[in-house]
mmCIF file of C-alpha atoms and ligand atoms in Angstrom:
data_model
loop_
_atom_site.group_PDB
_atom_site.id
_atom_site.type_symbol
_atom_site.label_atom_id
_atom_site.label_comp_id
_atom_site.label_asym_id
_atom_site.label_seq_id
_atom_site.Cartn_x
_atom_site.Cartn_y
_atom_site.Cartn_z
ATOM 1 C CA MET A 1 -36.824 -11.859 -14.275
ATOM 2 C CA ARG A 2 -33.885 -9.703 -15.199
ATOM 3 C CA ARG A 3 -35.832 -7.729 -17.812
ATOM 4 C CA MET A 4 -38.702 -7.279 -15.254
ATOM 5 C CA ILE A 5 -36.242 -5.750 -12.690
ATOM 6 C CA LEU A 6 -34.732 -3.599 -15.563
ATOM 7 C CA LEU A 7 -38.228 -2.387 -16.667
ATOM 8 C CA LEU A 8 -38.941 -1.662 -12.748
ATOM 9 C CA ILE A 9 -35.906 0.567 -12.567
ATOM 10 C CA LEU A 10 -36.584 2.244 -15.459
ATOM 11 C CA THR A 11 -40.075 3.004 -14.647
ATOM 12 C CA LEU A 12 -38.758 4.385 -11.220
ATOM 13 C CA LEU A 13 -36.188 6.597 -12.685
ATOM 14 C CA LEU A 14 -38.704 8.009 -15.098
ATOM 15 C CA THR A 15 -41.108 8.622 -12.333
ATOM 16 C CA SER A 16 -38.567 10.382 -10.086
ATOM 17 C CA CYS A 17 -37.407 12.564 -13.075
ATOM 18 C CA GLY A 18 -41.030 13.613 -13.557
ATOM 19 C CA ALA A 19 -41.307 14.498 -9.853
ATOM 20 C CA ALA A 20 -38.116 16.481 -10.076
ATOM 21 C CA ALA A 21 -39.115 18.398 -13.061
ATOM 22 C CA ALA A 22 -42.345 19.508 -11.431
ATOM 23 C CA PRO A 23 -42.557 23.294 -10.802
ATOM 24 C CA MET A 24 -41.634 24.375 -7.280
ATOM 25 C CA GLU A 25 -44.661 25.227 -5.478
ATOM 26 C CA PRO A 26 -44.992 27.610 -2.707
ATOM 27 C CA PRO A 27 -45.909 25.809 0.606
ATOM 28 C CA GLU A 28 -49.454 27.228 0.837
ATOM 29 C CA HIS A 29 -50.606 23.608 1.165
ATOM 30 C CA GLN A 30 -48.442 23.265 4.181
ATOM 31 C CA LEU A 31 -49.674 23.439 7.821
ATOM 32 C CA PRO A 32 -50.602 26.715 9.139
ATOM 33 C CA GLU A 33 -48.116 28.846 10.987
ATOM 34 C CA GLU A 34 -48.446 27.975 14.673
ATOM 35 C CA THR A 35 -47.981 29.816 17.721
ATOM 36 C CA GLU A 36 -44.595 29.745 18.933
ATOM 37 C CA SER A 37 -44.202 26.864 21.284
ATOM 38 C CA ALA A 38 -43.049 27.270 24.709
ATOM 39 C CA ASP A 39 -39.229 27.788 25.230
ATOM 40 C CA THR A 40 -38.760 24.357 26.754
ATOM 41 C CA ALA A 41 -41.504 22.664 24.733
ATOM 42 C CA ASP A 42 -40.741 19.065 23.590
ATOM 43 C CA PRO A 43 -41.032 19.493 19.794
ATOM 44 C CA GLY A 44 -42.683 16.045 20.190
ATOM 45 C CA GLN A 45 -45.567 17.765 21.980
ATOM 46 C CA MET A 46 -46.100 20.431 19.441
ATOM 47 C CA PRO A 47 -49.788 21.002 19.194
ATOM 48 C CA GLU A 48 -51.460 19.740 16.246
ATOM 49 C CA LEU A 49 -53.695 22.674 15.610
ATOM 50 C CA PRO A 50 -52.441 26.309 15.559
ATOM 51 C CA VAL A 51 -53.182 28.081 18.796
ATOM 52 C CA SER A 52 -54.496 31.284 17.450
ATOM 53 C CA ASP A 53 -52.829 34.185 18.727
ATOM 54 C CA LEU A 54 -55.210 36.510 17.213
ATOM 55 C CA ASP A 55 -55.754 39.129 19.793
ATOM 56 C CA THR A 56 -59.293 39.179 21.123
ATOM 57 C CA PRO A 57 -60.272 42.721 20.587
ATOM 58 C CA VAL A 58 -61.218 44.421 23.788
ATOM 59 C CA ALA A 59 -63.864 46.942 22.954
ATOM 60 C CA GLU A 60 -63.237 49.342 25.771
ATOM 61 C CA GLU A 61 -59.719 49.870 24.847
ATOM 62 C CA GLN A 62 -58.996 52.252 22.048
ATOM 63 C CA PRO A 63 -56.094 52.394 19.809
ATOM 64 C CA GLU A 64 -53.401 54.868 20.458
ATOM 65 C CA THR A 65 -55.359 57.728 19.403
ATOM 66 C CA ASP A 66 -53.111 60.458 20.838
ATOM 67 C CA GLU A 67 -50.240 59.315 18.900
ATOM 68 C CA GLY A 68 -52.530 58.776 15.885
ATOM 69 C CA THR A 69 -53.363 62.516 15.851
ATOM 70 C CA ALA A 70 -49.749 63.686 16.222
ATOM 71 C CA LEU A 71 -48.294 65.422 13.278
ATOM 72 C CA PRO A 72 -46.371 63.361 11.018
ATOM 73 C CA GLU A 73 -43.224 65.344 11.603
ATOM 74 C CA GLU A 74 -40.127 62.972 11.396
ATOM 75 C CA VAL A 75 -37.677 64.472 13.702
ATOM 76 C CA GLY A 76 -35.783 61.175 14.537
ATOM 77 C CA GLU A 77 -32.537 59.948 13.465
ATOM 78 C CA PRO A 78 -32.482 57.993 10.316
ATOM 79 C CA ALA A 79 -33.000 54.476 10.397
ATOM 80 C CA ALA A 80 -30.022 51.822 9.794
ATOM 81 C CA GLU A 81 -27.274 54.204 10.072
ATOM 82 C CA GLU A 82 -24.521 51.502 10.042
ATOM 83 C CA THR A 83 -26.262 48.393 8.712
ATOM 84 C CA GLY A 84 -28.225 49.481 5.548
ATOM 85 C CA GLU A 85 -25.653 50.037 2.763
ATOM 86 C CA THR A 86 -28.519 50.017 0.265
ATOM 87 C CA GLN A 87 -31.473 51.143 2.379
ATOM 88 C CA PRO A 88 -32.483 54.854 2.062
ATOM 89 C CA ALA A 89 -32.238 56.895 5.112
ATOM 90 C CA ARG A 90 -35.792 56.918 6.136
ATOM 91 C CA ALA A 91 -36.446 59.013 9.046
ATOM 92 C CA LEU A 92 -38.001 57.461 12.183
ATOM 93 C CA ASP A 93 -39.678 59.085 15.089
ATOM 94 C CA ARG A 94 -39.281 57.439 18.398
ATOM 95 C CA THR A 95 -42.047 59.393 19.847
ATOM 96 C CA ARG A 96 -44.503 57.949 17.579
ATOM 97 C CA PRO A 97 -46.128 54.313 17.544
ATOM 98 C CA MET A 98 -44.705 51.720 15.082
ATOM 99 C CA VAL A 99 -45.885 48.438 13.608
ATOM 100 C CA ALA A 100 -43.971 45.917 11.680
ATOM 101 C CA LEU A 101 -45.698 43.945 8.775
ATOM 102 C CA THR A 102 -44.422 40.683 8.081
ATOM 103 C CA TYR A 103 -44.909 38.545 5.037
ATOM 104 C CA ASP A 104 -43.886 34.832 5.023
ATOM 105 C CA ASP A 105 -43.652 32.006 2.586
ATOM 106 C CA GLY A 106 -42.573 33.829 -0.472
ATOM 107 C CA PRO A 107 -40.994 35.211 -2.630
ATOM 108 C CA HIS A 108 -44.047 34.773 -4.933
ATOM 109 C CA ALA A 109 -43.634 35.616 -8.825
ATOM 110 C CA VAL A 110 -46.520 38.216 -8.892
ATOM 111 C CA TYR A 111 -47.775 38.955 -5.253
ATOM 112 C CA THR A 112 -44.411 39.848 -3.791
ATOM 113 C CA ASP A 113 -43.961 42.649 -6.463
ATOM 114 C CA GLN A 114 -47.640 43.812 -5.841
ATOM 115 C CA ILE A 115 -47.080 44.207 -2.161
ATOM 116 C CA LEU A 116 -43.816 46.037 -2.846
ATOM 117 C CA ASP A 117 -45.746 48.279 -5.207
ATOM 118 C CA ILE A 118 -48.006 49.191 -2.309
ATOM 119 C CA LEU A 119 -45.261 49.790 0.085
ATOM 120 C CA GLU A 120 -43.272 51.837 -2.266
ATOM 121 C CA GLU A 121 -46.354 54.042 -2.984
ATOM 122 C CA HIS A 122 -46.773 54.801 0.823
ATOM 123 C CA GLY A 123 -43.034 55.111 1.557
ATOM 124 C CA ALA A 124 -43.469 52.136 3.803
ATOM 125 C CA VAL A 125 -41.257 48.941 4.413
ATOM 126 C CA ALA A 126 -42.187 45.534 5.706
ATOM 127 C CA THR A 127 -40.041 42.349 6.599
ATOM 128 C CA PHE A 128 -40.170 39.355 4.131
ATOM 129 C CA PHE A 129 -39.457 35.928 5.730
ATOM 130 C CA GLU A 130 -38.562 33.975 2.494
ATOM 131 C CA VAL A 131 -38.501 30.500 2.012
ATOM 132 C CA ALA A 132 -35.086 30.060 0.407
ATOM 133 C CA ARG A 133 -36.107 27.430 -2.375
ATOM 134 C CA ASN A 134 -38.729 29.905 -3.542
ATOM 135 C CA LEU A 135 -36.198 32.475 -4.158
ATOM 136 C CA PRO A 136 -35.417 31.581 -7.734
ATOM 137 C CA ASN A 137 -39.155 32.172 -8.322
ATOM 138 C CA ALA A 138 -38.893 35.885 -7.928
ATOM 139 C CA PRO A 139 -35.171 36.833 -7.358
ATOM 140 C CA ASP A 140 -35.771 40.290 -8.776
ATOM 141 C CA ALA A 141 -38.605 41.126 -6.283
ATOM 142 C CA VAL A 142 -36.315 40.163 -3.481
ATOM 143 C CA ARG A 143 -33.452 42.316 -4.488
ATOM 144 C CA ARG A 144 -36.008 45.100 -4.924
ATOM 145 C CA ALA A 145 -37.428 44.486 -1.324
ATOM 146 C CA ALA A 146 -33.919 44.856 -0.066
ATOM 147 C CA ALA A 147 -33.156 47.966 -2.260
ATOM 148 C CA MET A 148 -36.413 49.472 -0.889
ATOM 149 C CA GLY A 149 -35.122 49.277 2.723
ATOM 150 C CA CYS A 150 -37.239 46.276 3.385
ATOM 151 C CA GLU A 151 -35.834 43.495 5.481
ATOM 152 C CA VAL A 152 -35.377 40.012 4.138
ATOM 153 C CA GLY A 153 -35.305 37.144 6.677
ATOM 154 C CA SER A 154 -35.084 33.706 6.218
ATOM 155 C CA HIS A 155 -37.930 31.041 6.589
ATOM 156 C CA SER A 156 -35.817 28.088 6.371
ATOM 157 C CA TYR A 157 -34.857 26.488 3.155
ATOM 158 C CA ARG A 158 -37.917 24.285 2.470
ATOM 159 C CA HIS A 159 -40.530 25.456 5.149
ATOM 160 C CA ALA A 160 -39.298 22.895 7.310
ATOM 161 C CA ASP A 161 -40.440 22.249 11.027
ATOM 162 C CA LEU A 162 -37.088 23.229 12.575
ATOM 163 C CA GLY A 163 -38.320 22.520 16.036
ATOM 164 C CA LYS A 164 -38.350 18.858 15.197
ATOM 165 C CA MET A 165 -34.922 18.814 13.850
ATOM 166 C CA ASP A 166 -31.435 18.040 15.566
ATOM 167 C CA LYS A 167 -28.708 20.617 15.450
ATOM 168 C CA ASP A 168 -27.158 19.035 12.419
ATOM 169 C CA SER A 169 -30.206 19.035 10.328
ATOM 170 C CA GLN A 170 -30.956 22.606 11.398
ATOM 171 C CA LEU A 171 -27.397 23.572 10.282
ATOM 172 C CA ALA A 172 -27.829 21.758 6.959
ATOM 173 C CA ASP A 173 -31.131 23.532 6.245
ATOM 174 C CA GLN A 174 -29.423 26.774 7.057
ATOM 175 C CA ALA A 175 -26.528 26.215 5.005
ATOM 176 C CA ALA A 176 -28.597 25.187 2.004
ATOM 177 C CA ALA A 177 -30.776 28.349 2.425
ATOM 178 C CA ASP A 178 -27.901 30.711 3.028
ATOM 179 C CA ALA A 179 -26.305 29.691 -0.345
ATOM 180 C CA LEU A 180 -29.489 30.774 -2.284
ATOM 181 C CA PHE A 181 -29.766 33.903 -0.176
ATOM 182 C CA GLN A 182 -26.189 34.652 -0.914
ATOM 183 C CA GLU A 183 -26.748 33.872 -4.521
ATOM 184 C CA VAL A 184 -29.750 36.283 -4.987
ATOM 185 C CA LEU A 185 -28.930 38.900 -2.470
ATOM 186 C CA GLY A 186 -25.084 38.704 -1.916
ATOM 187 C CA THR A 187 -25.892 38.368 1.812
ATOM 188 C CA THR A 188 -27.261 35.994 4.352
ATOM 189 C CA PRO A 189 -30.197 36.912 6.587
ATOM 190 C CA THR A 190 -29.612 37.664 10.205
ATOM 191 C CA LEU A 191 -33.393 37.048 11.023
ATOM 192 C CA LEU A 192 -34.976 33.727 11.082
ATOM 193 C CA ARG A 193 -38.590 33.016 11.486
ATOM 194 C CA PRO A 194 -39.112 29.373 11.868
ATOM 195 C CA PRO A 195 -41.949 28.098 9.948
ATOM 196 C CA TYR A 196 -45.023 27.218 12.190
ATOM 197 C CA GLY A 197 -43.169 29.180 14.908
ATOM 198 C CA SER A 198 -41.697 25.859 15.666
ATOM 199 C CA MET A 199 -38.379 25.947 17.475
ATOM 200 C CA ASN A 200 -36.294 24.199 20.104
ATOM 201 C CA LYS A 201 -33.563 25.081 22.444
ATOM 202 C CA THR A 202 -30.969 23.944 20.022
ATOM 203 C CA LEU A 203 -32.223 26.221 17.514
ATOM 204 C CA LYS A 204 -32.439 29.321 19.705
ATOM 205 C CA THR A 205 -29.179 28.933 21.099
ATOM 206 C CA THR A 206 -26.759 27.705 18.230
ATOM 207 C CA CYS A 207 -28.382 29.217 14.832
ATOM 208 C CA GLY A 208 -26.497 32.328 14.990
ATOM 209 C CA ARG A 209 -29.773 34.152 13.884
ATOM 210 C CA SER A 210 -32.129 36.310 15.690
ATOM 211 C CA ILE A 211 -35.274 34.414 15.865
ATOM 212 C CA VAL A 212 -38.506 36.308 15.229
ATOM 213 C CA THR A 213 -42.065 35.353 15.681
ATOM 214 C CA TRP A 214 -45.386 37.491 15.629
ATOM 215 C CA THR A 215 -48.047 38.772 17.833
ATOM 216 C CA ILE A 216 -51.062 39.311 15.453
ATOM 217 C CA ASP A 217 -52.193 36.556 13.112
ATOM 218 C CA PRO A 218 -55.141 37.565 10.980
ATOM 219 C CA GLU A 219 -55.063 34.129 9.408
ATOM 220 C CA ASP A 220 -54.742 35.355 5.982
ATOM 221 C CA TRP A 221 -53.575 31.943 4.858
ATOM 222 C CA LEU A 222 -56.928 30.450 6.218
ATOM 223 C CA CYS A 223 -59.662 32.996 5.308
ATOM 224 C CA LYS A 224 -58.056 34.244 2.026
ATOM 225 C CA ASN A 225 -60.470 37.188 2.438
ATOM 226 C CA ALA A 226 -59.075 40.792 2.395
ATOM 227 C CA ALA A 227 -61.922 42.335 4.222
ATOM 228 C CA THR A 228 -61.630 39.653 7.007
ATOM 229 C CA VAL A 229 -57.896 40.278 7.394
ATOM 230 C CA VAL A 230 -58.423 44.065 7.411
ATOM 231 C CA SER A 231 -61.044 43.919 9.998
ATOM 232 C CA ARG A 232 -59.039 41.552 12.111
ATOM 233 C CA VAL A 233 -56.084 43.892 12.106
ATOM 234 C CA GLN A 234 -58.205 47.094 12.684
ATOM 235 C CA GLY A 235 -60.090 45.220 15.585
ATOM 236 C CA GLN A 236 -56.881 44.964 17.590
ATOM 237 C CA SER A 237 -56.813 46.761 20.880
ATOM 238 C CA ARG A 238 -53.265 47.510 20.502
ATOM 239 C CA LEU A 239 -50.993 47.626 17.556
ATOM 240 C CA ASP A 240 -47.881 49.810 18.826
ATOM 241 C CA GLY A 241 -44.892 47.619 18.983
ATOM 242 C CA GLN A 242 -46.737 44.737 17.324
ATOM 243 C CA VAL A 243 -45.734 42.364 14.511
ATOM 244 C CA ILE A 244 -48.363 41.351 12.084
ATOM 245 C CA LEU A 245 -48.099 38.020 10.316
ATOM 246 C CA LEU A 246 -49.293 37.766 6.717
ATOM 247 C CA HIS A 247 -48.116 35.772 3.602
ATOM 248 C CA SER A 248 -47.000 36.900 0.448
ATOM 249 C CA ILE A 249 -48.406 34.254 -1.718
ATOM 250 C CA TYR A 250 -52.287 35.258 -1.621
ATOM 251 C CA PRO A 251 -53.964 37.773 -3.780
ATOM 252 C CA SER A 252 -56.375 38.444 -0.898
ATOM 253 C CA THR A 253 -53.319 39.366 1.290
ATOM 254 C CA VAL A 254 -52.180 41.875 -1.551
ATOM 255 C CA GLU A 255 -55.681 43.359 -1.432
ATOM 256 C CA ALA A 256 -55.687 43.543 2.362
ATOM 257 C CA THR A 257 -52.135 45.163 2.326
ATOM 258 C CA LYS A 258 -53.786 48.111 -0.097
ATOM 259 C CA THR A 259 -56.122 48.953 2.715
ATOM 260 C CA LEU A 260 -54.003 48.208 5.773
ATOM 261 C CA VAL A 261 -50.927 50.334 4.740
ATOM 262 C CA PRO A 262 -52.617 53.573 4.360
ATOM 263 C CA TRP A 263 -55.069 52.888 7.285
ATOM 264 C CA LEU A 264 -51.987 52.178 9.679
ATOM 265 C CA GLN A 265 -50.259 55.281 8.380
ATOM 266 C CA GLU A 266 -53.523 57.376 9.104
ATOM 267 C CA GLN A 267 -53.673 56.006 12.544
ATOM 268 C CA GLY A 268 -50.181 57.372 13.207
ATOM 269 C CA TYR A 269 -48.329 54.191 12.953
ATOM 270 C CA GLN A 270 -44.881 54.146 11.378
ATOM 271 C CA LEU A 271 -44.455 51.111 9.267
ATOM 272 C CA VAL A 272 -40.991 49.654 9.985
ATOM 273 C CA THR A 273 -39.047 46.465 9.711
ATOM 274 C CA ILE A 274 -38.469 44.085 12.384
ATOM 275 C CA SER A 275 -34.833 45.321 13.089
ATOM 276 C CA GLU A 276 -36.081 49.067 13.152
ATOM 277 C CA LEU A 277 -39.004 48.023 15.413
ATOM 278 C CA ILE A 278 -36.477 46.370 17.842
ATOM 279 C CA GLU A 279 -34.057 49.193 17.727
ATOM 280 C CA TYR A 280 -36.380 52.127 17.358
ATOM 281 C CA ARG A 281 -39.286 51.208 19.363
ATOM 282 C CA PHE A 282 -37.792 48.762 22.088
ATOM 283 C CA ASN A 283 -34.456 50.402 22.309
ATOM 284 C CA ASP A 284 -32.832 47.311 22.092
ATOM 285 C CA GLN A 285 -30.328 45.366 19.940
ATOM 286 C CA VAL A 286 -30.788 42.705 17.238
ATOM 287 C CA GLU A 287 -28.706 40.050 18.699
ATOM 288 C CA PRO A 288 -27.906 36.381 17.353
ATOM 289 C CA ASN A 289 -29.150 33.380 19.384
ATOM 290 C CA ARG A 290 -31.614 35.247 20.845
ATOM 291 C CA SER A 291 -35.551 35.174 20.271
ATOM 292 C CA TYR A 292 -37.823 37.921 20.002
ATOM 293 C CA ASN A 293 -41.284 36.106 20.420
ATOM 294 C CA TYR A 294 -44.755 36.858 21.434
ATOM 295 C CA ASP A 295 -44.028 37.841 24.848
ATOM 296 C CA TYR A 296 -41.316 40.294 23.936
ATOM 297 C CA PHE A 297 -43.419 42.148 21.244
ATOM 298 C CA ARG A 298 -46.642 42.112 23.293
ATOM 299 C CA PHE A 299 -45.542 42.849 26.563
ATOM 300 C CA GLN A 300 -42.213 44.663 26.574
ATOM 301 C CA VAL A 301 -43.333 47.596 24.574
ATOM 302 C CA PRO A 302 -41.750 50.681 26.319
ATOM 303 C CA GLU A 303 -43.852 53.753 26.963
ATOM 304 C CA LEU A 304 -43.468 56.109 24.126
ATOM 305 C CA PRO A 305 -41.256 58.955 25.013
ATOM 306 C CA THR A 306 -42.922 62.324 25.016
ATOM 307 C CA ALA A 307 -42.437 64.185 21.895
ATOM 308 C CA ALA A 308 -39.918 66.891 21.883
ATOM 309 C CA GLU A 309 -40.677 69.997 23.601
ATOM 310 C CA PRO A 310 -42.125 72.624 21.057
ATOM 311 C CA ALA A 311 -39.628 75.569 20.865
ATOM 312 C CA ALA A 312 -40.387 78.197 23.582
ATOM 313 C CA ALA A 313 -42.563 80.812 22.323
HETATM 314 ZN ZN1 ZN B 1 -44.604 29.712 6.728
#
């Protein structure tokens, strides 16, 4: 009997060792991102299926073509004058529309760099919401993103459903994530995008981060088809001030990025980070314990100021 128990323990030990040694996988198999639940939503009542926040294109409404045809003069002040030690001073023009591309669930050992190549080629930036436990998969890519002026936010330690956690669990997840971000980047993120957009009041008021969701979800994680992702973004009735949700773990999303970045720029959009979008397009501040959600980005976009008067003839 004792031998049997010993054998059992040995088997269990071996199995768990095997599991621990398994390579870390990006969480693509996990539940899709969900629309942010209402502020007061009981996490227990989170919808099972993602409520698509894909904007239904309105045929009559045209994209901001006036701004789109504006000359790409960059007369604005440089971005990140006080925060970005390593960021290049890119000139942003407050009179022109802005879009933020965001990439979740990485970093990926191959695709994150490929996305960065595209951004670099076009002088663009994006925001990467990284799952902390994936950081060791591609630490150089994450450092490269930061050095390029991209923003790196947290997507939790293990793609957890933070909205279903109590404060202690949330803080534990954050501490574990911060340790890895600190190790790789030498800083901890100020932005948090909760996986599935799931959050509760505790998270929003005590995490000490700025919580960021999105407004446009072309569902790249579901269709895994570049042409579909591109057409869903291009079909939007409004892109100025919007936050596009993508994932850095699919080759199809890399392909979509190849088309979307130059296309957005041709339409006159400046590709900016989330913090730049909030500061330069919304004339607002990035503050801790505050959430910048669908309603914020969708409905509070200020009118574009008129371009500076041309010099008198
Ligand atoms: Zn995610």
